[in-house]
PDB file of C-alpha atoms in Angstrom:
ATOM      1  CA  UNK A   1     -83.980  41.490  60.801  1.00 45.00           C
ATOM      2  CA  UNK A   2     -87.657  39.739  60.565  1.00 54.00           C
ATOM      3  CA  UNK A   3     -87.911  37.558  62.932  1.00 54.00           C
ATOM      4  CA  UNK A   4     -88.963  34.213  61.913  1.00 55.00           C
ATOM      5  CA  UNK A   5     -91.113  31.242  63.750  1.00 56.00           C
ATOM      6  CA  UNK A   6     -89.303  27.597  63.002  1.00 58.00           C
ATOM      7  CA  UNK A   7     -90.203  25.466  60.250  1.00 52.00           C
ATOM      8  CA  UNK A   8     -90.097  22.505  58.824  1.00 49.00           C
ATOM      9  CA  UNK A   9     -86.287  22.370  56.176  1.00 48.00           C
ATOM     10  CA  UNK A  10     -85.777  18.570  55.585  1.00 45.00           C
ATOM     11  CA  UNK A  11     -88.069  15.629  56.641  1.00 46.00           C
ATOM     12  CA  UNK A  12     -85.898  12.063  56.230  1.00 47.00           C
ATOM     13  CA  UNK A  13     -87.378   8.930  56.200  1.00 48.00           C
ATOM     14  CA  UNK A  14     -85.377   6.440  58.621  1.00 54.00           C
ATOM     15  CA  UNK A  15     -85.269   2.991  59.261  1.00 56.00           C
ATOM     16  CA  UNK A  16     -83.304   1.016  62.220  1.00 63.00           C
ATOM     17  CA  UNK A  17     -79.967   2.526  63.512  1.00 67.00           C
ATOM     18  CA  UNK A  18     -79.939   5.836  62.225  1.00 79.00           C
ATOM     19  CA  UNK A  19     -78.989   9.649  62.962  1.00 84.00           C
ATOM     20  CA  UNK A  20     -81.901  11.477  62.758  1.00 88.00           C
ATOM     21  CA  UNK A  21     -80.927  15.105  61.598  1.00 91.00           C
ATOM     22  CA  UNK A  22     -83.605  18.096  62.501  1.00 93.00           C
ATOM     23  CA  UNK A  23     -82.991  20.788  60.308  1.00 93.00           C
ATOM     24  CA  UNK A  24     -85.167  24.169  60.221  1.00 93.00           C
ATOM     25  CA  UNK A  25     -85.624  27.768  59.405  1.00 93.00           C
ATOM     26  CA  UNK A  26     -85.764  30.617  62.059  1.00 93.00           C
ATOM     27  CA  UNK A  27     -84.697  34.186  63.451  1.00 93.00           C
ATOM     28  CA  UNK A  28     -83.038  34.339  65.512  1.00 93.00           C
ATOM     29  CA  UNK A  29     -81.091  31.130  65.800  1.00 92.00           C
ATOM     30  CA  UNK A  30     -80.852  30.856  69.716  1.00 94.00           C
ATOM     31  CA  UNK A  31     -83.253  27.733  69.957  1.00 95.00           C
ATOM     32  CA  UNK A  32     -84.915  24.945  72.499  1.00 95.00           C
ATOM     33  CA  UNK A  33     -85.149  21.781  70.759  1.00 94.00           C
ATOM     34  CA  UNK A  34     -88.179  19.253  71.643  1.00 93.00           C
ATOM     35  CA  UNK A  35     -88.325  15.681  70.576  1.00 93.00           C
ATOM     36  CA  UNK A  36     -90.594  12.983  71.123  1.00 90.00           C
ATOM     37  CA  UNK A  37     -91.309   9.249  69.987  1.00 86.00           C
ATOM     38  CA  UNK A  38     -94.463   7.592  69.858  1.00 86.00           C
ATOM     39  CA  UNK A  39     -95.793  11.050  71.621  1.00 82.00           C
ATOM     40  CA  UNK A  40     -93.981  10.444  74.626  1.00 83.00           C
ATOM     41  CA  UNK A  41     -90.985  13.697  75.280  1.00 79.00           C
ATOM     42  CA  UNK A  42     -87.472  12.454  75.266  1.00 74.00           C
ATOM     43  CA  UNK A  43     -85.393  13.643  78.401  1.00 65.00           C
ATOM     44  CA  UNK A  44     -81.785  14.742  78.235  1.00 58.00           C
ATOM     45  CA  UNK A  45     -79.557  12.002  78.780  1.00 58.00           C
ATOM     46  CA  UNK A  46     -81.596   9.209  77.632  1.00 66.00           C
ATOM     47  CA  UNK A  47     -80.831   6.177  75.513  1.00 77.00           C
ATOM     48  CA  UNK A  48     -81.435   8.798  72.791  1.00 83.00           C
ATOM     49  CA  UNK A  49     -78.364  11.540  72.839  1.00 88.00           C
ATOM     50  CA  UNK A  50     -79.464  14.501  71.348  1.00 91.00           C
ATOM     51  CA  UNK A  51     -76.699  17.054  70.187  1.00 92.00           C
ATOM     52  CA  UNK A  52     -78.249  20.494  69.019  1.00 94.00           C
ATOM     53  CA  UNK A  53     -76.733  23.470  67.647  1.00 94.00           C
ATOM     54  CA  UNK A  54     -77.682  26.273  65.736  1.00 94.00           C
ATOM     55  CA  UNK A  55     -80.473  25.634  62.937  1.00 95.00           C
ATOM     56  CA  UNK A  56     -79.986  21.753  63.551  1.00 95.00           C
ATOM     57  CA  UNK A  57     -80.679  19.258  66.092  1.00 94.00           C
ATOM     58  CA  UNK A  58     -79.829  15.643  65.992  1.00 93.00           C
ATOM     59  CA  UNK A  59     -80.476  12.645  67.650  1.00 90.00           C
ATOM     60  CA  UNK A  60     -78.808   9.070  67.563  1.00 86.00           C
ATOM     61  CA  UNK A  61     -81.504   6.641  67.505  1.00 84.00           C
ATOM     62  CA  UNK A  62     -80.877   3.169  68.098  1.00 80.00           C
ATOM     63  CA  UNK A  63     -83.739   0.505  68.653  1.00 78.00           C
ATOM     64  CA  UNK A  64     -83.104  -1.793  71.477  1.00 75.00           C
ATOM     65  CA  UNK A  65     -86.437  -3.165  71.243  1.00 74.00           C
ATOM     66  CA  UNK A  66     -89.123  -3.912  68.779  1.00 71.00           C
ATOM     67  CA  UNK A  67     -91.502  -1.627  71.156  1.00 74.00           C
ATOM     68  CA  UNK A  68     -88.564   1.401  69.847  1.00 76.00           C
ATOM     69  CA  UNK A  69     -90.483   1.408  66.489  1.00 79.00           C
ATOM     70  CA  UNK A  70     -92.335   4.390  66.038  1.00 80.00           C
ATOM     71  CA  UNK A  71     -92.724   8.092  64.807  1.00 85.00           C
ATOM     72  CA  UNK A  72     -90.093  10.554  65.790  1.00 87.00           C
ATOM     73  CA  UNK A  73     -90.771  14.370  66.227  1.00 91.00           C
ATOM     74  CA  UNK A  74     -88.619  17.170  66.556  1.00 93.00           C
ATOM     75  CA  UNK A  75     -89.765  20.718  66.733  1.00 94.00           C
ATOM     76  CA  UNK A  76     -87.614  23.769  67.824  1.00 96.00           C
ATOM     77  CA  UNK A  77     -88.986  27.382  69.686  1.00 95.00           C
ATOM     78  CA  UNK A  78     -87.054  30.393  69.704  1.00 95.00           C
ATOM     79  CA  UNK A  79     -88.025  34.166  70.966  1.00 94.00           C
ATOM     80  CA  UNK A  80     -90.635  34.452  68.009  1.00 93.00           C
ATOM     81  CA  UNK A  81     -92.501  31.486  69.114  1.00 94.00           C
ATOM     82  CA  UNK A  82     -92.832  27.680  68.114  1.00 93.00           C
ATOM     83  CA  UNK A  83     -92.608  25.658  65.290  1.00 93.00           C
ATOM     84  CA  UNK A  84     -96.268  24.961  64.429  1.00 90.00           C
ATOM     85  CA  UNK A  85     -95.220  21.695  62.227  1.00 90.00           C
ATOM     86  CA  UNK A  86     -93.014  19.417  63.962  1.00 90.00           C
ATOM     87  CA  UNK A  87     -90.253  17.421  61.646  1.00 89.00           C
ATOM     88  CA  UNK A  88     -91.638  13.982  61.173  1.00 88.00           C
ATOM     89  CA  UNK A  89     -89.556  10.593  61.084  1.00 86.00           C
ATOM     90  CA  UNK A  90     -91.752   7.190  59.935  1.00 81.00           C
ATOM     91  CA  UNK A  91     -88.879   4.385  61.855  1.00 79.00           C
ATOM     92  CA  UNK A  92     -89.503   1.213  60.977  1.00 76.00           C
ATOM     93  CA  UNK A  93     -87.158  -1.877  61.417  1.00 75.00           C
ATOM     94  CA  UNK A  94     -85.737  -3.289  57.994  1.00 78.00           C
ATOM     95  CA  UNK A  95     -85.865  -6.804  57.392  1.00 82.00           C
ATOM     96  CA  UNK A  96     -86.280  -9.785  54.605  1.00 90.00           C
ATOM     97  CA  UNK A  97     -88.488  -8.885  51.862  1.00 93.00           C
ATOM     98  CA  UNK A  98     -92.100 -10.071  51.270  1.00 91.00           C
ATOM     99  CA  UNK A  99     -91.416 -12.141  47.615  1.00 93.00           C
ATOM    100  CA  UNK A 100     -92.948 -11.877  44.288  1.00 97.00           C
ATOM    101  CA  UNK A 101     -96.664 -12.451  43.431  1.00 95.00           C
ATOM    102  CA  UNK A 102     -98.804 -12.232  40.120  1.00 96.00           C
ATOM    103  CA  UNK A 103     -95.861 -14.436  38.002  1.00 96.00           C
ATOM    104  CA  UNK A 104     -96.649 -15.385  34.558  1.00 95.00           C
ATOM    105  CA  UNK A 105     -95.012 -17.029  31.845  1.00 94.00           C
ATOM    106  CA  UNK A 106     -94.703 -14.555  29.411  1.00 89.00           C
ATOM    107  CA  UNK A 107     -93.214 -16.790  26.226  1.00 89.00           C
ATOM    108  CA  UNK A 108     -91.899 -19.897  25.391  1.00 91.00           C
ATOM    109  CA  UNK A 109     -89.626 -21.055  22.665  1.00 92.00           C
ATOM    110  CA  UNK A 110     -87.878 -24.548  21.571  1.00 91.00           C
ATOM    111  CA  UNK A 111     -84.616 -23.814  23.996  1.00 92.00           C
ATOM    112  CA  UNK A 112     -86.034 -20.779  26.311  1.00 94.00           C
ATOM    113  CA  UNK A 113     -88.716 -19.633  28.511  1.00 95.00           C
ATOM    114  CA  UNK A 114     -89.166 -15.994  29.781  1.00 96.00           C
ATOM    115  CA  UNK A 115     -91.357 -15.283  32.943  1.00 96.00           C
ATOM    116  CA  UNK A 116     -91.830 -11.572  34.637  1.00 96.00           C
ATOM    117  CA  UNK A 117     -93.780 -10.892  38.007  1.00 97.00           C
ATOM    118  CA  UNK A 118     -94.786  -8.385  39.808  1.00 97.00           C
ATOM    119  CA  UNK A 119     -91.970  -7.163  43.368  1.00 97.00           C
ATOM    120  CA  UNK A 120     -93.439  -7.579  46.512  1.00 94.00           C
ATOM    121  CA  UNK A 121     -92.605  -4.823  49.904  1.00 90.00           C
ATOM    122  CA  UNK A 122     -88.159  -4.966  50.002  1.00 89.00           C
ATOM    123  CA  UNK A 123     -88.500  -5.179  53.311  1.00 85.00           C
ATOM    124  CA  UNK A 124     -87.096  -1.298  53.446  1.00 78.00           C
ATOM    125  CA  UNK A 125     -83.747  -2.948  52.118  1.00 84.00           C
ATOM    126  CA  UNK A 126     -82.716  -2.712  48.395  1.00 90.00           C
ATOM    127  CA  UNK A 127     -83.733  -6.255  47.124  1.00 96.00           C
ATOM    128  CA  UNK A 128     -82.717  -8.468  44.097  1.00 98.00           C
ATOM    129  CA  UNK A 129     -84.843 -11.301  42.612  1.00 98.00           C
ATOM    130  CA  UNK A 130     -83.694 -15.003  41.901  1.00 98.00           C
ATOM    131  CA  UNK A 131     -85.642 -17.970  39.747  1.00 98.00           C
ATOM    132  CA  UNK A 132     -84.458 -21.829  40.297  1.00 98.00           C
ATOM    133  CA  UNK A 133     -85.094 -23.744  37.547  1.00 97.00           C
ATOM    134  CA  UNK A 134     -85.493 -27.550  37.371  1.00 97.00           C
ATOM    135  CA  UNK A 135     -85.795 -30.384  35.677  1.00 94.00           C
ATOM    136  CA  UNK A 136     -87.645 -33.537  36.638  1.00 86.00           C
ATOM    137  CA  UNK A 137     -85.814 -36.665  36.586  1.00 86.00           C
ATOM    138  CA  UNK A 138     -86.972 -39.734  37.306  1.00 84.00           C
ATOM    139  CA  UNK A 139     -84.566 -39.939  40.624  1.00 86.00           C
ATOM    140  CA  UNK A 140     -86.703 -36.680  41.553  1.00 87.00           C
ATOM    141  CA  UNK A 141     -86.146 -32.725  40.640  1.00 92.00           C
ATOM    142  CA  UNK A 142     -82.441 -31.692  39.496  1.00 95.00           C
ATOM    143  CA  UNK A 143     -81.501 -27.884  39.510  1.00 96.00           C
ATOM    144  CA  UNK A 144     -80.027 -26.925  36.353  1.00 96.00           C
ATOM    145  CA  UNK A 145     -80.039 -23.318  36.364  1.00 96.00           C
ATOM    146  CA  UNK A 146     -80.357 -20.585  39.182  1.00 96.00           C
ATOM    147  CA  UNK A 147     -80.384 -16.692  37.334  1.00 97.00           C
ATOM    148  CA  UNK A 148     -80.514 -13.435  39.698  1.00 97.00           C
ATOM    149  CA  UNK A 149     -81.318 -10.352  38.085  1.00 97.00           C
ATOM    150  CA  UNK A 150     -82.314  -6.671  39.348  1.00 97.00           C
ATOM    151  CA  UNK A 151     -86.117  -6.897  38.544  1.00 97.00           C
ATOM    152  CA  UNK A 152     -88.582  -9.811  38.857  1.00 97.00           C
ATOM    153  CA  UNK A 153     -88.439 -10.768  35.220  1.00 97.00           C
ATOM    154  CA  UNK A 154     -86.184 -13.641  33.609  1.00 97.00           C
ATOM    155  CA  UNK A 155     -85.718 -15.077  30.309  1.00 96.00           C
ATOM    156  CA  UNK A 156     -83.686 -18.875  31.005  1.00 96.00           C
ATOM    157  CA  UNK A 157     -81.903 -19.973  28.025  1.00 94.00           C
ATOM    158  CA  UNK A 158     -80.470 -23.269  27.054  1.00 93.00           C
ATOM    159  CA  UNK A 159     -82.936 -25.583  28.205  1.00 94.00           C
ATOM    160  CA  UNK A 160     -84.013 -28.790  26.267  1.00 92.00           C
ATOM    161  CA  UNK A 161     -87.107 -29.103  23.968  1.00 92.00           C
ATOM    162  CA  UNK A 162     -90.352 -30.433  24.730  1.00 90.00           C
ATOM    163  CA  UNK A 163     -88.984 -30.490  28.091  1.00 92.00           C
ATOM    164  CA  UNK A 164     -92.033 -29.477  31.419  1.00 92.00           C
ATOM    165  CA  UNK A 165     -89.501 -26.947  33.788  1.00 95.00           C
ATOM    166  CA  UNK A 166     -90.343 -26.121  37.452  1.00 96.00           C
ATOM    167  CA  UNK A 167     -89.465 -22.573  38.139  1.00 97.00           C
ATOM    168  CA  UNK A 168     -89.480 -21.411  41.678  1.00 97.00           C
ATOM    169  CA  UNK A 169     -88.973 -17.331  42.009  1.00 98.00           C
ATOM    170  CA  UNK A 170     -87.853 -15.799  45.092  1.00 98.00           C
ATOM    171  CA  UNK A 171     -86.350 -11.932  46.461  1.00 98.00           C
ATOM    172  CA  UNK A 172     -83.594 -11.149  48.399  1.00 97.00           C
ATOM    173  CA  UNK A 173     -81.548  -8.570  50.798  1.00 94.00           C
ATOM    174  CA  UNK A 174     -78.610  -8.108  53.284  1.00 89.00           C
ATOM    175  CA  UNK A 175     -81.188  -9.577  55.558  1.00 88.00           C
ATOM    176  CA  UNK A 176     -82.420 -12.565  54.331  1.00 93.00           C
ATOM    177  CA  UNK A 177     -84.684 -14.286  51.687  1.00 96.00           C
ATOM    178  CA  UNK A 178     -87.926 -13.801  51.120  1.00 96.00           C
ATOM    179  CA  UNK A 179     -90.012 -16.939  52.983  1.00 90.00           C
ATOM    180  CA  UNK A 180     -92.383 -17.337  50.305  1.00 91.00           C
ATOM    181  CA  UNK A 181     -91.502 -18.538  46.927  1.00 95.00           C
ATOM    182  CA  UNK A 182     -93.828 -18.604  43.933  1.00 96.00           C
ATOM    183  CA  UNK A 183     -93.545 -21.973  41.883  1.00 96.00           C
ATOM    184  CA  UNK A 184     -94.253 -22.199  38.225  1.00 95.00           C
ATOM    185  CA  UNK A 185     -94.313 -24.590  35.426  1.00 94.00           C
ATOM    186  CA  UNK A 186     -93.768 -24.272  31.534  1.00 94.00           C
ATOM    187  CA  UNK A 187     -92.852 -26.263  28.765  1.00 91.00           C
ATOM    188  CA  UNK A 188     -90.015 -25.942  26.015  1.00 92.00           C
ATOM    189  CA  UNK A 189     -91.809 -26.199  22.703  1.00 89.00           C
ATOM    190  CA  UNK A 190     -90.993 -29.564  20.538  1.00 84.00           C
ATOM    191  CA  UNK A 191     -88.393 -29.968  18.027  1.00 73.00           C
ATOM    192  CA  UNK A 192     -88.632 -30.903  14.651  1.00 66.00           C
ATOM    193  CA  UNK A 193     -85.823 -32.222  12.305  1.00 58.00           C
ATOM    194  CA  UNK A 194     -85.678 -32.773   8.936  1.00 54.00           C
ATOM    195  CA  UNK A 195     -84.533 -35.960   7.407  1.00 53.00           C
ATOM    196  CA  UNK A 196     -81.048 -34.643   7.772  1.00 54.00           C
ATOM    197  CA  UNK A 197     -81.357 -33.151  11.036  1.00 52.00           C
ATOM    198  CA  UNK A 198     -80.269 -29.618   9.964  1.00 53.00           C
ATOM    199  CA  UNK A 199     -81.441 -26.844  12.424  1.00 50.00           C
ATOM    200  CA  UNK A 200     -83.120 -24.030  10.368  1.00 48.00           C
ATOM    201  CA  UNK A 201     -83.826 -20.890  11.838  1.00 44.00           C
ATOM    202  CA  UNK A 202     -87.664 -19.249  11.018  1.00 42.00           C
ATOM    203  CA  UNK A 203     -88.669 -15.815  11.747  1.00 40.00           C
ATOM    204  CA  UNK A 204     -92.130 -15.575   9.735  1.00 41.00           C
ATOM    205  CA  UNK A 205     -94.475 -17.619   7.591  1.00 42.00           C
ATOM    206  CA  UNK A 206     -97.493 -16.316   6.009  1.00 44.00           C
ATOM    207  CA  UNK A 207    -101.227 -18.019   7.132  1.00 46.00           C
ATOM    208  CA  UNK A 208    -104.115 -17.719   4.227  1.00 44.00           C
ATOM    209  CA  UNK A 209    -107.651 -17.362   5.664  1.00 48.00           C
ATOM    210  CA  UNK A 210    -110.119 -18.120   2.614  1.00 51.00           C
ATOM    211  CA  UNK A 211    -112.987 -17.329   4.843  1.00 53.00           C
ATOM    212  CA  UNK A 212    -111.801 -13.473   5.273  1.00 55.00           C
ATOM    213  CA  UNK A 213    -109.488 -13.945   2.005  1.00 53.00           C
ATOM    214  CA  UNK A 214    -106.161 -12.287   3.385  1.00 56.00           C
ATOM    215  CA  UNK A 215    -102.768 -13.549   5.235  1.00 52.00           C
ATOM    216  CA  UNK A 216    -101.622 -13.274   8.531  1.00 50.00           C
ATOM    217  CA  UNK A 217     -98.447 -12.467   9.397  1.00 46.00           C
ATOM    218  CA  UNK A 218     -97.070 -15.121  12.333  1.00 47.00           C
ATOM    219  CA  UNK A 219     -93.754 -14.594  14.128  1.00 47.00           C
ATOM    220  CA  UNK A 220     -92.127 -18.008  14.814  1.00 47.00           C
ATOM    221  CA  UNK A 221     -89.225 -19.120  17.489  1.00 46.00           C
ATOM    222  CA  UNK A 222     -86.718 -21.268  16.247  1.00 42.00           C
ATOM    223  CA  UNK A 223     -87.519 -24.684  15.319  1.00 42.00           C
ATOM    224  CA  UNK A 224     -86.364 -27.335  12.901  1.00 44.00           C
ATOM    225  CA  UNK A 225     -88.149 -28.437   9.832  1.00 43.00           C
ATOM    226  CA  UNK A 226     -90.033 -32.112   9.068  1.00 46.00           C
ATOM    227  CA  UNK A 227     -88.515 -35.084   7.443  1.00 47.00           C
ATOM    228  CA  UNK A 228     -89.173 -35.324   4.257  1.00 42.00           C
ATOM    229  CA  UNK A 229     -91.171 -38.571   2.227  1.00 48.00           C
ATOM    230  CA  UNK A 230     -90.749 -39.685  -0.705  1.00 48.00           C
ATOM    231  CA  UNK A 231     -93.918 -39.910  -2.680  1.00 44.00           C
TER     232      UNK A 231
END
């Protein structure tokens, strides 16, 4: 059979306590395993145990240490020569994400509010995003909602008309909140009753430019309708 110089298989992207797995390619499969971190060569019997075998060398990495932190290679040599790429591990430490940044209120309505913005770095953790929403009162702010969702965008419901709302948006993971928060503020639009108070729902009405001579179609929220005077 050909014999065949090691290669590069799998590459795996790590980050704190991990099991770093070396897999290649070669002929024939009696190989030396090498690995380094930070370009310095790891010894046998280090804080690093190394277990190789075959087409596959792995190493239990723990970090002790922020100093730990660093680029792992691994590279194998058998009788046809040495791997000319070594396998390549970025290991970073995980921890709380960054936050949100570039929020904007997207649309308003009598009784909601929608606002998206834009994720920040997770913190190499899966993250989830909250927003806080208050109300002032004249004893100070009073929390009246608090909605977590899967991306940085919310749309709060229920709130009051004509109402200002502070929003404060925030991210999350296992380790911790983000330590920035991005604050907002947005108002309910104002209600309007009739003279009997009825709530009437509007989707469209039609605006007449004379200047240009056509009509322009305008989508509406929901809002209630004017009293009516007698003449």
């Amino acid at each position: 059979m050909e014999k065949i110089v090691p290669f590069v298989k799998q590459i795996k992207r790590l980050r704190e306590t991990a099991r770093v797995l070396c897999d290649v390619d070669a002929y024939p499969t009696d190989l030396t395993y090498f690995w380094t971190i930070n370009d310095t060569k790891l010894l046998l019997n280090q804080k690093y145990p190394v277990n190789s075998k075959g087409l596959r060398s792995s190493l239990l990495f723990t970090a002790f240490t922020r100093f730990d932190y660093g680029v792992l290679r691994c590279w194998a040599e058998n009788a046809a020569g040495q791997q000319t790429q070594a396998c390549l591990f970025s290991v970073i430490p995980a921890g709380s994400p960054e936050g949100v940044k570039n929020c904007e209120v997207h649309e308003t309505s009598v009784n909601s509010i929608s606002i998206a913005c834009d994720a920040g770095y997770d913190g190499g953790l899966q993250q989830i995003f909250h927003v806080e929403v208050y109300r002032e009162e004249s004893n100070g702010q009073v929390l009246i909602h608090n909605v977590t969702n899967s991306s940085p965008s919310f749309s709060v419901n229920q709130l009051q008309p004509s109402t200002e709302f502070v929003f404060q948006v925030y991210s999350s993971n296992i380790k911790g909140t983000s330590s920035a928060r991005v604050r907002l503020k947005a108002h309910t639009s104002a209600a309007i009753t009739s003279s009997s108070g009825r709530f009437v729902r509007v989707s469209h009405y039609f605006l007449f430019d004379t200047h240009k001579k056509r009509c322009t179609v305008i989508k509406l929220s929901e809002f209630r309708l004017p009293p009516f005077r007698n003449m």
